[in-house]
Tab-separated table of C-alpha atoms in Angstrom:
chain	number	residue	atom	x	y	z
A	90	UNK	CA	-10.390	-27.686	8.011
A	91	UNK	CA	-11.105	-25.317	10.941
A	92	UNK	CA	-12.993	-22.314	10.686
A	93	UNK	CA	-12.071	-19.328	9.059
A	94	UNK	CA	-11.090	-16.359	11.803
A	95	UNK	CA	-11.605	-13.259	9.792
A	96	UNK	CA	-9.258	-10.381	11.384
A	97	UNK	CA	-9.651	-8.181	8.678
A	98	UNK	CA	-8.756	-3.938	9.006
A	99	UNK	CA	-11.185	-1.764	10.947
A	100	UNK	CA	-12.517	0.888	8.203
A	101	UNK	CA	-12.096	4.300	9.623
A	102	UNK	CA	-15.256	6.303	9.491
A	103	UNK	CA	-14.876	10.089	9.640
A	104	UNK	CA	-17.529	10.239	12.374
A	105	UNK	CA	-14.724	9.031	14.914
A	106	UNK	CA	-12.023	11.749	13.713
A	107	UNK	CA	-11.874	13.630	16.912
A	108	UNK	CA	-9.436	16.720	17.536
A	109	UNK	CA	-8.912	15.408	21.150
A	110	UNK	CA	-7.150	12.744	19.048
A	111	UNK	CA	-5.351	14.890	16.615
A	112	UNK	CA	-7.353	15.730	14.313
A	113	UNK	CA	-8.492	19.278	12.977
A	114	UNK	CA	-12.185	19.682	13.515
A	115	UNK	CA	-14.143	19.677	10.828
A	116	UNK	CA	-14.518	23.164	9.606
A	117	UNK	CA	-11.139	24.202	9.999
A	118	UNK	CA	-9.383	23.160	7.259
A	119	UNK	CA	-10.614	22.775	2.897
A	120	UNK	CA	-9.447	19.909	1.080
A	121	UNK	CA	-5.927	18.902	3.237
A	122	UNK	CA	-6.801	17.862	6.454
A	123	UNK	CA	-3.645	17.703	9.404
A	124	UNK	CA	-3.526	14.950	12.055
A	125	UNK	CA	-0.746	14.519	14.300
A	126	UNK	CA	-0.538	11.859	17.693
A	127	UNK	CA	1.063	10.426	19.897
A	128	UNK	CA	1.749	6.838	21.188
A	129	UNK	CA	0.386	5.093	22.789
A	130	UNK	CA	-3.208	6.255	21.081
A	131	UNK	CA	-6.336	4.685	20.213
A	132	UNK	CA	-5.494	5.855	16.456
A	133	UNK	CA	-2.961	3.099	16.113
A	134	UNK	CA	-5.032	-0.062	15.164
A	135	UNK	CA	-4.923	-2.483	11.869
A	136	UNK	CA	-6.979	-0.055	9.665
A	137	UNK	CA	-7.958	1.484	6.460
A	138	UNK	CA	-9.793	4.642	4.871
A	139	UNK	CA	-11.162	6.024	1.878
A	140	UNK	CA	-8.442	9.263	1.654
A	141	UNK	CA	-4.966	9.079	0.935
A	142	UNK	CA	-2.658	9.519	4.058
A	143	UNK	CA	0.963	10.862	4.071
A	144	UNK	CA	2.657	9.506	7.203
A	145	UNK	CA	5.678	10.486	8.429
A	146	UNK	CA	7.309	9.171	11.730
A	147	UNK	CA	8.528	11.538	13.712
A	148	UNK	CA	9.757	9.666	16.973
A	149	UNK	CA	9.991	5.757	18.112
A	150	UNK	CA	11.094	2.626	16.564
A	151	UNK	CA	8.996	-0.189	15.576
A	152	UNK	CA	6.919	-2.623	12.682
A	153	UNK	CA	4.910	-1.252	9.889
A	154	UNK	CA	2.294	-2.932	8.493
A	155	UNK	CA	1.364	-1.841	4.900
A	156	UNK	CA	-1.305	-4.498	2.885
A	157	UNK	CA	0.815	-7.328	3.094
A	158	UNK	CA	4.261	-5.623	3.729
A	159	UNK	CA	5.935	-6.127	7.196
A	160	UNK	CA	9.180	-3.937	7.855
A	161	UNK	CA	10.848	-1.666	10.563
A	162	UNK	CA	10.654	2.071	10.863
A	163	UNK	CA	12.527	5.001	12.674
A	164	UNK	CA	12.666	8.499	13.069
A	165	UNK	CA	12.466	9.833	8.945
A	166	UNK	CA	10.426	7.138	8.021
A	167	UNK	CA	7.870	8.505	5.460
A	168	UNK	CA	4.688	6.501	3.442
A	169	UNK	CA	2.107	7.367	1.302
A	170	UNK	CA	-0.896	4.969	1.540
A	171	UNK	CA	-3.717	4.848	-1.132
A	172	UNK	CA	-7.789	4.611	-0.020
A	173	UNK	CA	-8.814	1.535	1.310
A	174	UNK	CA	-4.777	0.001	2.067
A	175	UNK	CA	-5.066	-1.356	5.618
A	176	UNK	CA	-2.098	0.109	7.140
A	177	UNK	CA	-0.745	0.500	11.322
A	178	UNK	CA	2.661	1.132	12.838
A	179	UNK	CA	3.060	-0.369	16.208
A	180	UNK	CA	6.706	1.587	18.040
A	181	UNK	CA	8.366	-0.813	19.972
A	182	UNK	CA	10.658	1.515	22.028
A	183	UNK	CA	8.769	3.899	23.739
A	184	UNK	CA	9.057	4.699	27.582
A	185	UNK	CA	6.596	3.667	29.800
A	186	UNK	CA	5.167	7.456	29.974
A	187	UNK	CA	4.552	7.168	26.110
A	188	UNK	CA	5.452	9.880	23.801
A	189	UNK	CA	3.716	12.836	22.750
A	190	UNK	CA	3.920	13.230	19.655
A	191	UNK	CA	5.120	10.312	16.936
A	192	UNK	CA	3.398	11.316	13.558
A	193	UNK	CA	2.673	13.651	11.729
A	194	UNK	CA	-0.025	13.274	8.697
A	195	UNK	CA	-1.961	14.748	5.776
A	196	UNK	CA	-5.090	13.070	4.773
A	197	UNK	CA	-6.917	14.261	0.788
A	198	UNK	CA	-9.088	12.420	-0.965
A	199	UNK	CA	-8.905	10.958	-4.115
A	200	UNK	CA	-11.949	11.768	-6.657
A	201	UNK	CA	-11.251	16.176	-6.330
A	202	UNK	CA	-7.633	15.721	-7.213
A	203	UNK	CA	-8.209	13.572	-10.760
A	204	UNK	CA	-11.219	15.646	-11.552
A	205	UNK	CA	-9.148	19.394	-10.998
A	206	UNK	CA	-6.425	17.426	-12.949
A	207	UNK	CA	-8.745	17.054	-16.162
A	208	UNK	CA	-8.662	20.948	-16.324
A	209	UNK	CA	-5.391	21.920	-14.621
A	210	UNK	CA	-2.569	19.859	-16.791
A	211	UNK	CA	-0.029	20.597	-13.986
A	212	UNK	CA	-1.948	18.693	-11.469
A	213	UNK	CA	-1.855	15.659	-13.777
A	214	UNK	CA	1.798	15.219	-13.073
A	215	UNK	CA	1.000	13.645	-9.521
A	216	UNK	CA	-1.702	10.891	-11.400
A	217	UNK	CA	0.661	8.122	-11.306
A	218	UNK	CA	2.197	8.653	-7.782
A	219	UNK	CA	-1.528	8.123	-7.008
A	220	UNK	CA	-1.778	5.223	-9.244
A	221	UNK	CA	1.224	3.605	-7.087
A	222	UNK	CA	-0.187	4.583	-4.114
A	223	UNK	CA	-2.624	2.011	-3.925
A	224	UNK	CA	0.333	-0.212	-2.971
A	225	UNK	CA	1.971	2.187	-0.389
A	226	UNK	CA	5.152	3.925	-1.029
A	227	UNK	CA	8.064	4.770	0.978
A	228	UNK	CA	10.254	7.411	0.423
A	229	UNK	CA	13.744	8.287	0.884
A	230	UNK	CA	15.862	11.145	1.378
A	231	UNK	CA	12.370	13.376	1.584
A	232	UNK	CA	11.699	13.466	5.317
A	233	UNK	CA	13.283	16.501	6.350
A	234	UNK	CA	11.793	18.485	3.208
A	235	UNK	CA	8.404	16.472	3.469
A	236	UNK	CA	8.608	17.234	7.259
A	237	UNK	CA	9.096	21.495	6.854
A	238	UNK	CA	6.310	21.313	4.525
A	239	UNK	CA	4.132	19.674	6.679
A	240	UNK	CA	4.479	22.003	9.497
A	241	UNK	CA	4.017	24.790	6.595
A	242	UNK	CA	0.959	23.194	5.773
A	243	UNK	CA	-0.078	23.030	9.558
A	244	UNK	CA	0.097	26.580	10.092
A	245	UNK	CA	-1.419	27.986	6.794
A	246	UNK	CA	-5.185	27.853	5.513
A	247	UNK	CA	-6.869	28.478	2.035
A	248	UNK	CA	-5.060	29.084	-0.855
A	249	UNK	CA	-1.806	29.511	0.622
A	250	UNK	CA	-2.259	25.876	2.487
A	251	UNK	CA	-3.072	24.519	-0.901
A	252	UNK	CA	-0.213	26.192	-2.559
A	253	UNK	CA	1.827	24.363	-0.086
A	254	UNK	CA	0.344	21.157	-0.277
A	255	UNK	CA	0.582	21.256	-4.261
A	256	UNK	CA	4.253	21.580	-4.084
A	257	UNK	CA	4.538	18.487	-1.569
A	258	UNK	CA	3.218	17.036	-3.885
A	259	UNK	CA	4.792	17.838	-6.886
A	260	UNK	CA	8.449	17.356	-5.398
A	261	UNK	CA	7.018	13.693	-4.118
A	262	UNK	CA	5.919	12.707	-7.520
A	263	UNK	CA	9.417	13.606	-8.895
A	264	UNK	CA	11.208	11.690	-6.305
A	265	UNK	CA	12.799	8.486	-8.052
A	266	UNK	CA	14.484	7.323	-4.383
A	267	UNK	CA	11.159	5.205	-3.338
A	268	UNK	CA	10.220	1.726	-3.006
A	269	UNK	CA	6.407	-0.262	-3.140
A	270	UNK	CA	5.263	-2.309	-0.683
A	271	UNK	CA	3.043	-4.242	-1.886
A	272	UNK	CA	3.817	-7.933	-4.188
A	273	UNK	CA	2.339	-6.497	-7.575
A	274	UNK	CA	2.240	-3.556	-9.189
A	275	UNK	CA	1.812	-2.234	-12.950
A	276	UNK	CA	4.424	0.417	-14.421
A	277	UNK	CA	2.937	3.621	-16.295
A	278	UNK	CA	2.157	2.998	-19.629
A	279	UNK	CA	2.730	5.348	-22.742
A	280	UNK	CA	-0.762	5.077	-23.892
A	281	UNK	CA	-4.482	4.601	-23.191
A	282	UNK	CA	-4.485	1.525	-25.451
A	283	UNK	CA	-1.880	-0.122	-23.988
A	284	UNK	CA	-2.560	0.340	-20.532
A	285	UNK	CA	-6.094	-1.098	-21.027
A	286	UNK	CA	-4.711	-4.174	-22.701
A	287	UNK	CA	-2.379	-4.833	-20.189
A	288	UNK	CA	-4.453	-3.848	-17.876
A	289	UNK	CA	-7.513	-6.423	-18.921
A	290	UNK	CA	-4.444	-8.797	-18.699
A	291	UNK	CA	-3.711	-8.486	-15.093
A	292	UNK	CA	-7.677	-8.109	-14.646
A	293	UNK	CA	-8.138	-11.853	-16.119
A	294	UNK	CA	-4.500	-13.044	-13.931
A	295	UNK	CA	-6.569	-11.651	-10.758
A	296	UNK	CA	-9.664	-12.930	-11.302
A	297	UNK	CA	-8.658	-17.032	-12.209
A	298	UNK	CA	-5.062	-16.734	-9.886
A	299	UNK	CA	-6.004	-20.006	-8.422
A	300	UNK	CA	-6.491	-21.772	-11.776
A	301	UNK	CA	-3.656	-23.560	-13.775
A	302	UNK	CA	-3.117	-21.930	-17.049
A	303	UNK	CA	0.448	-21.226	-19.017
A	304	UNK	CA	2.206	-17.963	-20.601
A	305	UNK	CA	0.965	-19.870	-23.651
A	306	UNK	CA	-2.870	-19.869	-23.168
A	307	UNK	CA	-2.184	-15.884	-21.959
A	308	UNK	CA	-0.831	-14.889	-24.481
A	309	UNK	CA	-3.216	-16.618	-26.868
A	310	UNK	CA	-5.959	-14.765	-26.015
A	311	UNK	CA	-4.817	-11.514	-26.683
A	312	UNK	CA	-2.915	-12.302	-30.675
A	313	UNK	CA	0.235	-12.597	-29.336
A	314	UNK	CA	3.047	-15.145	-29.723
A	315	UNK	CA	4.737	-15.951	-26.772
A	316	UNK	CA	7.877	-14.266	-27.134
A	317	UNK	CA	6.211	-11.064	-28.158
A	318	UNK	CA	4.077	-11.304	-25.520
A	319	UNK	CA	6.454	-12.156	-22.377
A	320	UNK	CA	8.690	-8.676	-24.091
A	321	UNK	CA	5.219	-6.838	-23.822
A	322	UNK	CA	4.197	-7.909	-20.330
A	323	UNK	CA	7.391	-7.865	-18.816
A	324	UNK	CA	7.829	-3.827	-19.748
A	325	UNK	CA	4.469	-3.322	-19.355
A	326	UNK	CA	4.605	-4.806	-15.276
A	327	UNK	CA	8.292	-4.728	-14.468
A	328	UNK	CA	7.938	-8.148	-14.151
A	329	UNK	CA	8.338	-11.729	-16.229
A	330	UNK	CA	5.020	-13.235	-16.358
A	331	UNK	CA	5.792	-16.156	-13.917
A	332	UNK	CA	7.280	-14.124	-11.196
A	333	UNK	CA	4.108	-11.782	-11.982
A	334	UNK	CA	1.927	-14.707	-11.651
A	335	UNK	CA	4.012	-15.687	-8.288
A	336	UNK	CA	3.607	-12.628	-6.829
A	337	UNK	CA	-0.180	-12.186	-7.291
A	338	UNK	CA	-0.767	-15.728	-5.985
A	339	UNK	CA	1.760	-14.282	-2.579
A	340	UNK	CA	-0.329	-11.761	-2.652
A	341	UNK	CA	-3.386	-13.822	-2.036
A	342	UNK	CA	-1.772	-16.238	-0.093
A	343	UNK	CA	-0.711	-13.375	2.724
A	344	UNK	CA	-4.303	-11.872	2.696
A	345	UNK	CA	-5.348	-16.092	4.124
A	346	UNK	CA	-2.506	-16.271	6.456
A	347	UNK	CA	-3.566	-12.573	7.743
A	348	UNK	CA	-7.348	-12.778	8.011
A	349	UNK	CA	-8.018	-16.829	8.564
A	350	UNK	CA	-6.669	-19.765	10.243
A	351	UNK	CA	-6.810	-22.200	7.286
A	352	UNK	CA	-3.807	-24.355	7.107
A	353	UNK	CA	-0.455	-23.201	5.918
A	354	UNK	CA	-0.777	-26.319	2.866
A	355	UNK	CA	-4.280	-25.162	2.185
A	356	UNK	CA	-3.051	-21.543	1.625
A	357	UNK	CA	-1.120	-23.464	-0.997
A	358	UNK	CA	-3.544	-25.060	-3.158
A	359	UNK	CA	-6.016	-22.474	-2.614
A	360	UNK	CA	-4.089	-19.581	-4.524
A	361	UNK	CA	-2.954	-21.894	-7.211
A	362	UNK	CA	0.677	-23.644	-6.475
A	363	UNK	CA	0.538	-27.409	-6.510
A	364	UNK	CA	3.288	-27.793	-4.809
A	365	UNK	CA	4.448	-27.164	-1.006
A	366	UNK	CA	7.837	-26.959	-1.391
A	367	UNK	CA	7.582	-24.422	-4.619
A	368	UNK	CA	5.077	-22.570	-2.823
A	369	UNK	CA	7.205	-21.934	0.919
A	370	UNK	CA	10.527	-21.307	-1.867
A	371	UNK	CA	8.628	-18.563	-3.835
A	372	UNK	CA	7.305	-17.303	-0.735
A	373	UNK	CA	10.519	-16.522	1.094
A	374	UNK	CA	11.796	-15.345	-2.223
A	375	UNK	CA	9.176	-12.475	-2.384
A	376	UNK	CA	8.606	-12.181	1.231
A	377	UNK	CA	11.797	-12.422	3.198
A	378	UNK	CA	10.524	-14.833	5.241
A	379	UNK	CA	8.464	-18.383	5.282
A	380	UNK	CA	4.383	-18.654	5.354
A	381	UNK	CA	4.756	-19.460	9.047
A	382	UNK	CA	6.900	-16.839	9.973
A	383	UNK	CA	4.574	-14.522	8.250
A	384	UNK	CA	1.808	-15.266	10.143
A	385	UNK	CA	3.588	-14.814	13.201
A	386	UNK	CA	4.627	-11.590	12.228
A	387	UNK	CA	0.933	-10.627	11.020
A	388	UNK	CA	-0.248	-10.908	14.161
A	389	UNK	CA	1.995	-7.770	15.652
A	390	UNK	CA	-0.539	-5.416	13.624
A	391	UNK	CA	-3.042	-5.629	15.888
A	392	UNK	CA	-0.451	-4.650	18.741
A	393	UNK	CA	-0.503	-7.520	20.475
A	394	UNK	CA	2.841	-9.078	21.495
């Protein structure tokens, strides 16, 4: 087996958010902060944070890389990434002078948002955006609204640039026109209970993905029988539990193809198929494409190519 390459995302440390790339300087703005840049620019790298960032494409063609997703963007396209998703869009159209300006983007952090929403109820309506977040979002028919807010946002400070910020993201969290990017995600549930069973559930699924184990043994462990449980976990995720169970181990499978050079088979039996011809059918099933392909296309988030 050769040795593991790790190309993993570049975290983004606030020390290196210059306004001479976009940015606005430190001091200048409260909880929202504005970035906006061009392309080519040094900001455009396989990378993650610890804020949330709203980023909408103003200009260019190209790939986007979002956790594991790979897809094409234009003019309109608009994504909300959660802390710590490695994200990068690379344009593939631009002159050779470059363009000025391509995005525009908000960046807020997490932890003051849930903790004003624990006293102000209205702010709790935007909780489970957040929640699906985490697995980038991309939404449609929003740009040109999103985009006139922005610039709102842009040109206003204090309260008022709050004000306008709060509405963003109000009208985001009601949009239903939106899609996830990542392979697995939970639905909201309807209570605390519930959502910690299920969510010990997918806890456990995570945790022993490469191990063999049925919807029987699952199931068994929380009281269930097996028909009440696949009806529980499948409204609970979205999801029947084997194409749950296919997409976590997809998920894990594209993070090895991504970040080492272990061999396509080995990627196999390490995230828990036992079978290479199952495992390249499911993949193309939730992927779009096959494990080799993927890893071809992986490598465009770095820019190279």
């Amino acid at each position: 087996m050769p040795t593991p390459r790790i190309r993993g995302p570049e975290l983004e440390h606030d020390f290196v958010r210059s306004p001479t790339l976009g940015y606005e300087p430190q001091g200048s703005y409260g909880y929202v902060r504005y970035l906006e840049h061009g392309f080519p620019n040094p900001l455009v790298r396989w990378h993650y944070h610890e804020e949330y960032e709203l980023h909408l494409i103003v200009q260019t063609r190209g790939k986007v890389f979002v956790g594991d997703y790979i897809g094409h963007f234009e003019p309109g396209h608009l994504v909300l990434t959660g802390p710590r998703l490695p994200h990068n869009w690379i344009s593939t159209d631009t002159p050779p002078e470059g363009v000025a300006l391509r995005d525009v983007v908000l960046q807020f952090s997490d932890a003051p948002l849930r903790q004003a929403a624990e006293i102000i109820p209205e702010l709790a309506e935007a909780l489970p955006m957040l929640e699906r977040a985490r697995h980038g979002i991309e939404f449609f028919g929003m740009s040109e609204r999103t985009g006139e807010r922005v610039r709102r946002i842009k040109e206003s400070h204090g309260l008022r640039r709050f004000g306008e910020f709060t509405e963003l993201l109000g009208e985001l969290a009601q949009c239903s026109d939106y899609r996830l990017l990542s392979t697995v995600q939970l639905q909201s549930f309807d209570d605390d209970a519930g959502l910690a069973k299920i969510s010990a559930i997918v806890d456990y699924l995570t945790e022993h993905y490469n191990e063999q184990f049925s919807m029987a043994d699952i199931s068994e462990r929380i009281n269930m029988t097996e028909s009440q449980f696949s009806r529980y976990f499948r409204r609970a995720t979205g999801n029947t539990f084997t194409d749950f169970v296919n997409r976590l181990r997809i998920n894990k499978a594209c993070q090895l193809l991504m970040e080492t050079d272990h061999y396509i088979t080995n990627v196999c039996y390490d995230v828990g198929f036992n079978n290479v011809a199952n495992f390249n059918r499911r993949f193309l099933q939730v992927k779009g494409m096959t494990p080799k392909e993927f890893r071809r296309q992986a490598e465009g988030r770095f820019g190279q190519g």
